[in-house]
PDB file of C-alpha atoms and ligand atoms in Angstrom:
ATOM      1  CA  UNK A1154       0.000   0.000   0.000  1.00  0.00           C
ATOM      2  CA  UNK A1155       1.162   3.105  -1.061  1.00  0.00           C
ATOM      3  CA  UNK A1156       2.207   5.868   2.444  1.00  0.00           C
ATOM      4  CA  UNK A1157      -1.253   7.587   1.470  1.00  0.00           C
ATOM      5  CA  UNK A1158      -3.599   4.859   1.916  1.00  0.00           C
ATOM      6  CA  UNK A1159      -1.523   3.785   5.177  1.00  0.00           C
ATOM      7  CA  UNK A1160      -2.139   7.230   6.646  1.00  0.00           C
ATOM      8  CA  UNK A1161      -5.654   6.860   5.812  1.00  0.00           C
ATOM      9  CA  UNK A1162      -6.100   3.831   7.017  1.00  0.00           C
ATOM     10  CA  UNK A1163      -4.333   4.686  10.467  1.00  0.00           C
ATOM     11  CA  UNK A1164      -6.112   7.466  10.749  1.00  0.00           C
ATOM     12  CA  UNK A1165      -9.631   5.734  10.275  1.00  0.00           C
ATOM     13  CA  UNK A1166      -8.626   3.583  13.445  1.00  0.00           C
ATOM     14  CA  UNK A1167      -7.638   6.609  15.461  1.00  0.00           C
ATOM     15  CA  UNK A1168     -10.456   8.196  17.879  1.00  0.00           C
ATOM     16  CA  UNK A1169     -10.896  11.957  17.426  1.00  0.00           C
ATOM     17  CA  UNK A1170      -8.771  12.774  20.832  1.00  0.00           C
ATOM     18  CA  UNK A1171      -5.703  10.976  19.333  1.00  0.00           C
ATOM     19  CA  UNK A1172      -2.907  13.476  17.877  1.00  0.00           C
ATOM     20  CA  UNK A1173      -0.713  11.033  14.574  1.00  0.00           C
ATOM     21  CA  UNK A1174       3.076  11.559  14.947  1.00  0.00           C
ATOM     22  CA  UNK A1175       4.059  10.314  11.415  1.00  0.00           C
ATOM     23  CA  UNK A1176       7.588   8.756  12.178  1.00  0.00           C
ATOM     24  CA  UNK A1177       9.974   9.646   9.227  1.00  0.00           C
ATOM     25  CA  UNK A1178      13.174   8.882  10.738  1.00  0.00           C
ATOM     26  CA  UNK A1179      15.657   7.449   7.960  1.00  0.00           C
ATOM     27  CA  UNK A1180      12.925   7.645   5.034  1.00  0.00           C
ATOM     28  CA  UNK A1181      13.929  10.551   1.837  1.00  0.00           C
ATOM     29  CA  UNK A1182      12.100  13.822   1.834  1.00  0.00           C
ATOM     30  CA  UNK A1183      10.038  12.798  -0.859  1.00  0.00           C
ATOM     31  CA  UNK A1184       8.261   9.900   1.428  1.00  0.00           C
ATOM     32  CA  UNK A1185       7.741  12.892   4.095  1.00  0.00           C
ATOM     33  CA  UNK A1186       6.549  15.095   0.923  1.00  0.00           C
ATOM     34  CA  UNK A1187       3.987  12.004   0.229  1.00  0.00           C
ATOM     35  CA  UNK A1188       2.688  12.078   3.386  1.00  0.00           C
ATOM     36  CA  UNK A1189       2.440  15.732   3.397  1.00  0.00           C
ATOM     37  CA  UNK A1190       0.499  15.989   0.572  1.00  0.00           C
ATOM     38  CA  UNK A1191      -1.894  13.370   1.900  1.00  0.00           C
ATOM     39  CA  UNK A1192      -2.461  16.196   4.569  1.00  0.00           C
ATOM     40  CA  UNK A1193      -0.127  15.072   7.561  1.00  0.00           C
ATOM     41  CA  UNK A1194       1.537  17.978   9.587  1.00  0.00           C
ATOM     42  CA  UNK A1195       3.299  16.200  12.172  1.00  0.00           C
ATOM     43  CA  UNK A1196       6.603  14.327  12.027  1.00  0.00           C
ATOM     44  CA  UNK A1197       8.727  12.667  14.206  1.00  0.00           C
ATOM     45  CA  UNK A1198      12.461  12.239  14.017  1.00  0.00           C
ATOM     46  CA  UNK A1199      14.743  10.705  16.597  1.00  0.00           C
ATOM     47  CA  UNK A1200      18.230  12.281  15.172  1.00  0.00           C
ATOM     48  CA  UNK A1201      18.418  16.224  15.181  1.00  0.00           C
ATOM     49  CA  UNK A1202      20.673  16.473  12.380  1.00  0.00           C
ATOM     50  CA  UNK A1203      18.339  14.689  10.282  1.00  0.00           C
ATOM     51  CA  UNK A1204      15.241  16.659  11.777  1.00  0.00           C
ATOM     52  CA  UNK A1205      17.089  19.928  10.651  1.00  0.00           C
ATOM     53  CA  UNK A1206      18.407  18.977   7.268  1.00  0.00           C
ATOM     54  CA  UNK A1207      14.267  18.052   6.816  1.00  0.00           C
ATOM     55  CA  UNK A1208      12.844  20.695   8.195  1.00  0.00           C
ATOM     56  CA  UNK A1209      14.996  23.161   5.945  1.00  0.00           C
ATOM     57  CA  UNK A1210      13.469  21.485   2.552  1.00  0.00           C
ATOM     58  CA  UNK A1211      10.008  21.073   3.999  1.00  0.00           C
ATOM     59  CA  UNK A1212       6.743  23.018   4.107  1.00  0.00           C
ATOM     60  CA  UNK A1213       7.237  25.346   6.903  1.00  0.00           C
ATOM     61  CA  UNK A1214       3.847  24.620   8.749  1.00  0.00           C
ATOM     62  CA  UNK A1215       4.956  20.797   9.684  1.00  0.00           C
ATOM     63  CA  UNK A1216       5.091  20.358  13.058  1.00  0.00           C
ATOM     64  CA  UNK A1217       8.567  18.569  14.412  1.00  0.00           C
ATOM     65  CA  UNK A1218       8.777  15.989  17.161  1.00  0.00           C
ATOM     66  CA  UNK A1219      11.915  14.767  18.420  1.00  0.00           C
ATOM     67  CA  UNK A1220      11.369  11.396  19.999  1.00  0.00           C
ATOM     68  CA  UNK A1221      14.652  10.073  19.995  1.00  0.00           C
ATOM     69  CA  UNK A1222      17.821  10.365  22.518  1.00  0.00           C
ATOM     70  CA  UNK A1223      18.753  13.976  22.985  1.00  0.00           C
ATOM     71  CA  UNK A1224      22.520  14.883  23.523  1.00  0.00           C
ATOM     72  CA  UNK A1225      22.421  18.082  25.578  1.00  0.00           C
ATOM     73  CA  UNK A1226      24.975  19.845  23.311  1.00  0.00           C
ATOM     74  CA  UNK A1227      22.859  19.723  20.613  1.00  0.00           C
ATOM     75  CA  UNK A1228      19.855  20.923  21.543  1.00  0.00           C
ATOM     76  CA  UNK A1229      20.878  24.506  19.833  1.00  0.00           C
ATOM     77  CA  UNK A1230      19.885  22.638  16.517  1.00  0.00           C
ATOM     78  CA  UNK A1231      16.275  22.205  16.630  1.00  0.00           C
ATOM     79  CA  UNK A1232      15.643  25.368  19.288  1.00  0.00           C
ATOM     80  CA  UNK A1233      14.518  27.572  16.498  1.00  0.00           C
ATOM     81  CA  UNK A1234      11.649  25.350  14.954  1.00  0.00           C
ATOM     82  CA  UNK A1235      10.910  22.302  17.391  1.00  0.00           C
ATOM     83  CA  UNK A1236       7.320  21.816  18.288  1.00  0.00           C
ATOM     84  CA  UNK A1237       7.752  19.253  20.775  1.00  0.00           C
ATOM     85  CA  UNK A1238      10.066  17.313  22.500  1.00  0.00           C
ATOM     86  CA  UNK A1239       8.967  13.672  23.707  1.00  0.00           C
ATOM     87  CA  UNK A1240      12.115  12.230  25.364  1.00  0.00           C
ATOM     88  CA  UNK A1241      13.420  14.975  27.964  1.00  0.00           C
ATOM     89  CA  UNK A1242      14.682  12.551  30.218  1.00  0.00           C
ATOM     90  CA  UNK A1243      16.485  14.763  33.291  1.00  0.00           C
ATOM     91  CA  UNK A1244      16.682  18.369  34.321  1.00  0.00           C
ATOM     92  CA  UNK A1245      20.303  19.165  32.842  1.00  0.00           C
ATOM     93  CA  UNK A1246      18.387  18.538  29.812  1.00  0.00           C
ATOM     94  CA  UNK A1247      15.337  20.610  30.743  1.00  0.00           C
ATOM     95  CA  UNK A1248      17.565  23.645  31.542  1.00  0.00           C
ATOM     96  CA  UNK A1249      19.772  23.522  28.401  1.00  0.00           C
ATOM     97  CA  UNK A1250      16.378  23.041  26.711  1.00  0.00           C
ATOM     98  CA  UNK A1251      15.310  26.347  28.447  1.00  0.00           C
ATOM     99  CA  UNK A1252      18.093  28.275  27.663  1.00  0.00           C
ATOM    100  CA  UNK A1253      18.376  27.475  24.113  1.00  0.00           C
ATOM    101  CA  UNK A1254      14.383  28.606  23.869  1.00  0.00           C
ATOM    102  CA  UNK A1255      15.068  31.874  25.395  1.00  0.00           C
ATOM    103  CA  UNK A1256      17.689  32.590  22.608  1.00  0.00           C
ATOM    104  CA  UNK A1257      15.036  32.007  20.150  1.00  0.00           C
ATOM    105  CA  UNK A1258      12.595  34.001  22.250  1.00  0.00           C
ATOM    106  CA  UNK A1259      10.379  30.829  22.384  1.00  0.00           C
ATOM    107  CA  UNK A1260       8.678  28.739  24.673  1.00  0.00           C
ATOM    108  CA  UNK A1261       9.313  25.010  23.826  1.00  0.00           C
ATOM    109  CA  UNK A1262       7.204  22.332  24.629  1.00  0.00           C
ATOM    110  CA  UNK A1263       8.381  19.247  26.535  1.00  0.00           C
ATOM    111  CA  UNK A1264       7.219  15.538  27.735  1.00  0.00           C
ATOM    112  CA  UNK A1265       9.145  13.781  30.486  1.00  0.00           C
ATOM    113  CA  UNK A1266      10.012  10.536  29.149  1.00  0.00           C
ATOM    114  CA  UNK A1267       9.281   8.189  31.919  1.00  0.00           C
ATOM    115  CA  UNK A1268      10.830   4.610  31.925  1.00  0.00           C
ATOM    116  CA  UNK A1269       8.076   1.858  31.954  1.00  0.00           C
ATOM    117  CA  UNK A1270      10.108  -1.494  29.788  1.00  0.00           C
ATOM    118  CA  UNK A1271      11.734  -3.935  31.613  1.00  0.00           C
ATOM    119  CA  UNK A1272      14.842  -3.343  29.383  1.00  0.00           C
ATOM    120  CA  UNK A1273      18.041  -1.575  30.170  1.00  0.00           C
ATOM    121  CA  UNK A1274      18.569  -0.242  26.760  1.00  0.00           C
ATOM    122  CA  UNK A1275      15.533   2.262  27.037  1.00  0.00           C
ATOM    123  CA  UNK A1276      15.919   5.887  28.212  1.00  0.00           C
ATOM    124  CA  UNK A1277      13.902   7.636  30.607  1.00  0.00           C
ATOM    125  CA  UNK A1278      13.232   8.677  34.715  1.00  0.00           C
ATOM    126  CA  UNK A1279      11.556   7.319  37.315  1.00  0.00           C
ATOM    127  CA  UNK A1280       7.886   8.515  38.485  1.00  0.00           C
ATOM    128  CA  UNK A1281       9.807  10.349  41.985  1.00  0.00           C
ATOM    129  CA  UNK A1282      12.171  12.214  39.501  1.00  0.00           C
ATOM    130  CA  UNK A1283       9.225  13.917  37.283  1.00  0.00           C
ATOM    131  CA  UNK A1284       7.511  14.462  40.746  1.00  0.00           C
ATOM    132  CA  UNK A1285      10.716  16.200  41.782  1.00  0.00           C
ATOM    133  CA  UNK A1286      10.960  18.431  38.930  1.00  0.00           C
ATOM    134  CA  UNK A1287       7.503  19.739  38.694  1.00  0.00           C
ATOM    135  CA  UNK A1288       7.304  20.524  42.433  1.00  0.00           C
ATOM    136  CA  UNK A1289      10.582  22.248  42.572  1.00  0.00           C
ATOM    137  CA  UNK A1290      11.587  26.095  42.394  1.00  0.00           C
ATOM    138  CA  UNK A1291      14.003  25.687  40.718  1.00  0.00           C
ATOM    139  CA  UNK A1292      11.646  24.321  37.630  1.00  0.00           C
ATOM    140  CA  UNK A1293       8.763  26.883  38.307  1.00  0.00           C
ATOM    141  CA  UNK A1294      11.728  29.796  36.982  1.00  0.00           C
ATOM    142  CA  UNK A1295      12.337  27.752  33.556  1.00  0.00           C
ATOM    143  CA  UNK A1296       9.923  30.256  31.618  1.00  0.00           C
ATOM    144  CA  UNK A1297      10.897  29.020  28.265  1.00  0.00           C
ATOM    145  CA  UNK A1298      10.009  25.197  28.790  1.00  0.00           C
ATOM    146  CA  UNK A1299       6.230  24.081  29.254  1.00  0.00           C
ATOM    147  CA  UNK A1300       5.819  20.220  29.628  1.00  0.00           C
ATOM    148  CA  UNK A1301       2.443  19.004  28.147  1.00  0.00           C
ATOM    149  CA  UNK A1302       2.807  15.335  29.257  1.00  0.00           C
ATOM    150  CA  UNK A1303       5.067  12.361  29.349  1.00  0.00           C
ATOM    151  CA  UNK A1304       6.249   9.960  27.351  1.00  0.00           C
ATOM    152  CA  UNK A1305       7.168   6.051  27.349  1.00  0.00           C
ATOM    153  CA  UNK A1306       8.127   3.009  25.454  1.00  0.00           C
ATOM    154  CA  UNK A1307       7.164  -0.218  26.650  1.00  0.00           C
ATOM    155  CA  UNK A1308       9.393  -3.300  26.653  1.00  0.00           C
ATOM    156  CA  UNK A1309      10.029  -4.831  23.144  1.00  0.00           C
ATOM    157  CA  UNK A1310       8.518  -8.354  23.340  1.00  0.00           C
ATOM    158  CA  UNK A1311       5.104 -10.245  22.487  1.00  0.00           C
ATOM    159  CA  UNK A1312       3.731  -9.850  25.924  1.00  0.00           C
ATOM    160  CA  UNK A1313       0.833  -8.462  25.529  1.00  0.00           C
ATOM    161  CA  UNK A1314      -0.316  -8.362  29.492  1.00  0.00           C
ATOM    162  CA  UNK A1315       3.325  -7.094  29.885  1.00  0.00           C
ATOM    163  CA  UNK A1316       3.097  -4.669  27.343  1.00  0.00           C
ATOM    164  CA  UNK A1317      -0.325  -3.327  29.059  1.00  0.00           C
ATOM    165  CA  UNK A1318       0.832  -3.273  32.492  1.00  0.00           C
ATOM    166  CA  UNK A1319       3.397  -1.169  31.449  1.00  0.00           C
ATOM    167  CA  UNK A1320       0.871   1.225  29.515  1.00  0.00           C
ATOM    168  CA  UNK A1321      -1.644   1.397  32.491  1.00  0.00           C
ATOM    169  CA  UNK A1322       1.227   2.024  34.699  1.00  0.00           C
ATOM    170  CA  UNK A1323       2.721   5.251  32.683  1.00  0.00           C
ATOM    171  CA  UNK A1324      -1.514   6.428  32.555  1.00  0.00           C
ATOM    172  CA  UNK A1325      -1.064   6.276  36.358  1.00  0.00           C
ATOM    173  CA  UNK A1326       1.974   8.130  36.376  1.00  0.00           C
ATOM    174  CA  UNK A1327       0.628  10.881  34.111  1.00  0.00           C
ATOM    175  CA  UNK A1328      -2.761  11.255  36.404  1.00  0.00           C
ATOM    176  CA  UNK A1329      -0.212  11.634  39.924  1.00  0.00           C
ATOM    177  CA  UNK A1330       1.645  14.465  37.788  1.00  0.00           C
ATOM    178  CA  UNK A1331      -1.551  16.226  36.591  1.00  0.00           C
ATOM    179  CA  UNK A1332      -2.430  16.965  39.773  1.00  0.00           C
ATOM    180  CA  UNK A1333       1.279  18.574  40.988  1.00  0.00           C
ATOM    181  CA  UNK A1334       1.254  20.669  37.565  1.00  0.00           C
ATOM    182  CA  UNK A1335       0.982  24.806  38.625  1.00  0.00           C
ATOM    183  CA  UNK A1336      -1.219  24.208  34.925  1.00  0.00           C
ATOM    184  CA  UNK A1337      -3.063  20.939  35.252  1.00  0.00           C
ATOM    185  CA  UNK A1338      -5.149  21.911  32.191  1.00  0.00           C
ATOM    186  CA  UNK A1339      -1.584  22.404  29.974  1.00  0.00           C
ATOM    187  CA  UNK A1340      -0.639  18.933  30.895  1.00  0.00           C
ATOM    188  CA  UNK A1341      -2.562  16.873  28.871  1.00  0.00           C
ATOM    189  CA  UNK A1342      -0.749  14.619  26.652  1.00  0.00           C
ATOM    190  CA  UNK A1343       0.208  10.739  27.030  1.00  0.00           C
ATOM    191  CA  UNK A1344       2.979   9.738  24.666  1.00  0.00           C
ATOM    192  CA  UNK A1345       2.493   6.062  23.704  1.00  0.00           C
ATOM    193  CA  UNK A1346       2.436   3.681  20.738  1.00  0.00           C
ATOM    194  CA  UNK A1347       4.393   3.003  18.501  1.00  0.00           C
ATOM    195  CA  UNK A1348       3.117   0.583  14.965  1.00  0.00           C
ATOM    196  CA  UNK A1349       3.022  -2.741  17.357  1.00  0.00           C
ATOM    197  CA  UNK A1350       1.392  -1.467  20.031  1.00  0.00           C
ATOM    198  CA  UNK A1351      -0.530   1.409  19.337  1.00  0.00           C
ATOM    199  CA  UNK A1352      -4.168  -0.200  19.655  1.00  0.00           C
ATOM    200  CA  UNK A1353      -2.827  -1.458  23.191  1.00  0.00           C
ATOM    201  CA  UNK A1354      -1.798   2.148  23.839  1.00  0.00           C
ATOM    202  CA  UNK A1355      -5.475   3.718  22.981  1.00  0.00           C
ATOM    203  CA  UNK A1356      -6.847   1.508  25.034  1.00  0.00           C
ATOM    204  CA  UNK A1357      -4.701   2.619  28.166  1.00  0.00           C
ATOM    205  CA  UNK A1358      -5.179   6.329  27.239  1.00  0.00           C
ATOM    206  CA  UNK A1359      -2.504   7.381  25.519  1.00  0.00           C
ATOM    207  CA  UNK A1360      -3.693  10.321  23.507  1.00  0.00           C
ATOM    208  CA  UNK A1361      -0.224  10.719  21.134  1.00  0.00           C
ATOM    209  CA  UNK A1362       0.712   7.673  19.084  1.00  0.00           C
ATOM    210  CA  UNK A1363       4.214   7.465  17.477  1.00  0.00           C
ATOM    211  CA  UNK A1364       3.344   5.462  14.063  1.00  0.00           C
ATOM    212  CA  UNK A1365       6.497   4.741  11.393  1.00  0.00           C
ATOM    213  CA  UNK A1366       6.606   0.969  10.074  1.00  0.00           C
ATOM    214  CA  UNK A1367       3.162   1.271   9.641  1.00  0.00           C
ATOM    215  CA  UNK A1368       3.112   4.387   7.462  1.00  0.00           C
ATOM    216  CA  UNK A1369       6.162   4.813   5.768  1.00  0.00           C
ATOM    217  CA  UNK A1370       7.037   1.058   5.523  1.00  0.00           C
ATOM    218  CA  UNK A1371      10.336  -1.001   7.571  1.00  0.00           C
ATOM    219  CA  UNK A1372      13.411   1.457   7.856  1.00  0.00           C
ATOM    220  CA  UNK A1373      16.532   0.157   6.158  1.00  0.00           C
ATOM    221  CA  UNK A1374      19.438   1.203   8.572  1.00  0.00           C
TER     222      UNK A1374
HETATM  223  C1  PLP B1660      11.161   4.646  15.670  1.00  0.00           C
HETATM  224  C2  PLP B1660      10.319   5.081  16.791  1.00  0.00           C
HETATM  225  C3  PLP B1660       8.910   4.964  16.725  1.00  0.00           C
HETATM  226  C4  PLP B1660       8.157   4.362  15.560  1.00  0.00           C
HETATM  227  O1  PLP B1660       8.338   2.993  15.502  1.00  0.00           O
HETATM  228  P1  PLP B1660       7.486   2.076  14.486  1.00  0.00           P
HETATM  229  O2  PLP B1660       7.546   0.734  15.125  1.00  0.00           O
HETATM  230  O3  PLP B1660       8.180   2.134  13.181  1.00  0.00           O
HETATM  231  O4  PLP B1660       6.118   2.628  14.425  1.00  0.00           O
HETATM  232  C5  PLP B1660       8.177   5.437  17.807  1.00  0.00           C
HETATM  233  N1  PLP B1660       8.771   5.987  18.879  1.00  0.00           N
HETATM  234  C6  PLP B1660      10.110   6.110  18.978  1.00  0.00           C
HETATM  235  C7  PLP B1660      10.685   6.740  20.207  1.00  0.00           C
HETATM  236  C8  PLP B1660      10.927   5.658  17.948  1.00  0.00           C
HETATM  237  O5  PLP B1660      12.254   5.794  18.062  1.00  0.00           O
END
């Protein structure tokens, strides 16, 4: 199926409160182009470099997601245009975010990427941490960073139950922040999803699915 009728067919599936990252990450500018023209605004990258080089030949209403690992010495790269940040996985990284935004005269948005998988490999902090952070001072004087949500990726593996537990347990998370946020109405988005699991991930209330496989069709690294 062409990256048109895969959109369409996602999006079909999707209930109304459910925002489509399209996950471009290693596909040409002409796939993104495809998709673009099939009306999707929102991409996802997980490699800044790449995001940039994109977002310089691209429409300049797409919205950018970074989802991936992000090194604290780049973050200058993407200040200027990114729309949100999904992985912001400490508060070195949520003050170099904040600084780069104020250069830009911006506010940036931001999820806390909260580790739910059973698997060493994936990023992210502990539920005390992101309680930490929102209740401190110290956050409540970053006035160029606004987090919107969280983020997670559950474990890799066929485990459905697993893979749900893990879900229900990042939901949970995300309604014991809510209620710490000086803007409980600003915090409203659940990152989680991803082609696999996404159905799994409505179902436990994510309201932001990561989709790439699944549109664009298996990356060739
Ligand atoms: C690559 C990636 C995705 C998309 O994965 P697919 O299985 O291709 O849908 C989602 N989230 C993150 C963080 C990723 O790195």
């Amino acid at each position: 199926m062409s990256i048109q009728q895969n959109l369409k067919h996602i999006k079909e599936t999707l209930p109304e409160n459910v925002t489509l990252v399209a996950v471009s990450k290693t596909k040409p500018v002409s796939d993104l182009q495809e998709a673009y023209d099939a009306g999707q605004r929102i991409f996802g990258e997980n490699k800044i470099q790449e995001m940039a080089e994109k977002h310089e030949l691209l429409p300049k209403d797409i919205e950018w997601h970074m989802i991936g690992h992000v090194q604290r010495n780049k973050v200058k790269y993407m200040a200027s245009f990114v729309n949100l940040i999904h992985g912001v996985e400490n508060e070195k990284l949520l003050n170099e975010i904040n600084k780069q935004a104020k250069k830009h005269d911006r506010i940036i948005d931001c999820l806390l990427q909260i580790k739910i998988a059973d698997e060493e490999s994936k990023f992210g902090m502990h539920e005390a941490e992101a309680i930490e952070i929102l209740k401190s001072d110290a956050f409540s004087e970053l006035a160029h960073v606004n987090i919107v949500g969280i983020m997670g990726m559950a474990t890799f593996t066929e485990n459905e139950s697993q893979i749900k537990s893990e879900f229900t347990q990042l939901k949970t998370t995300f309604n014991t922040l809510k209620v710490l946020h000086t803007n409980p109405a600003q915090f409203k988005t659940i990152s989680m999803g991803m082609s696999g699991d996404y159905q799994l991930a409505i179902g436990c209330g994510s309201t932001m699915v990561r989709i790439g496989s699944s549109i664009f069709g298996v990356r060739n690294y």
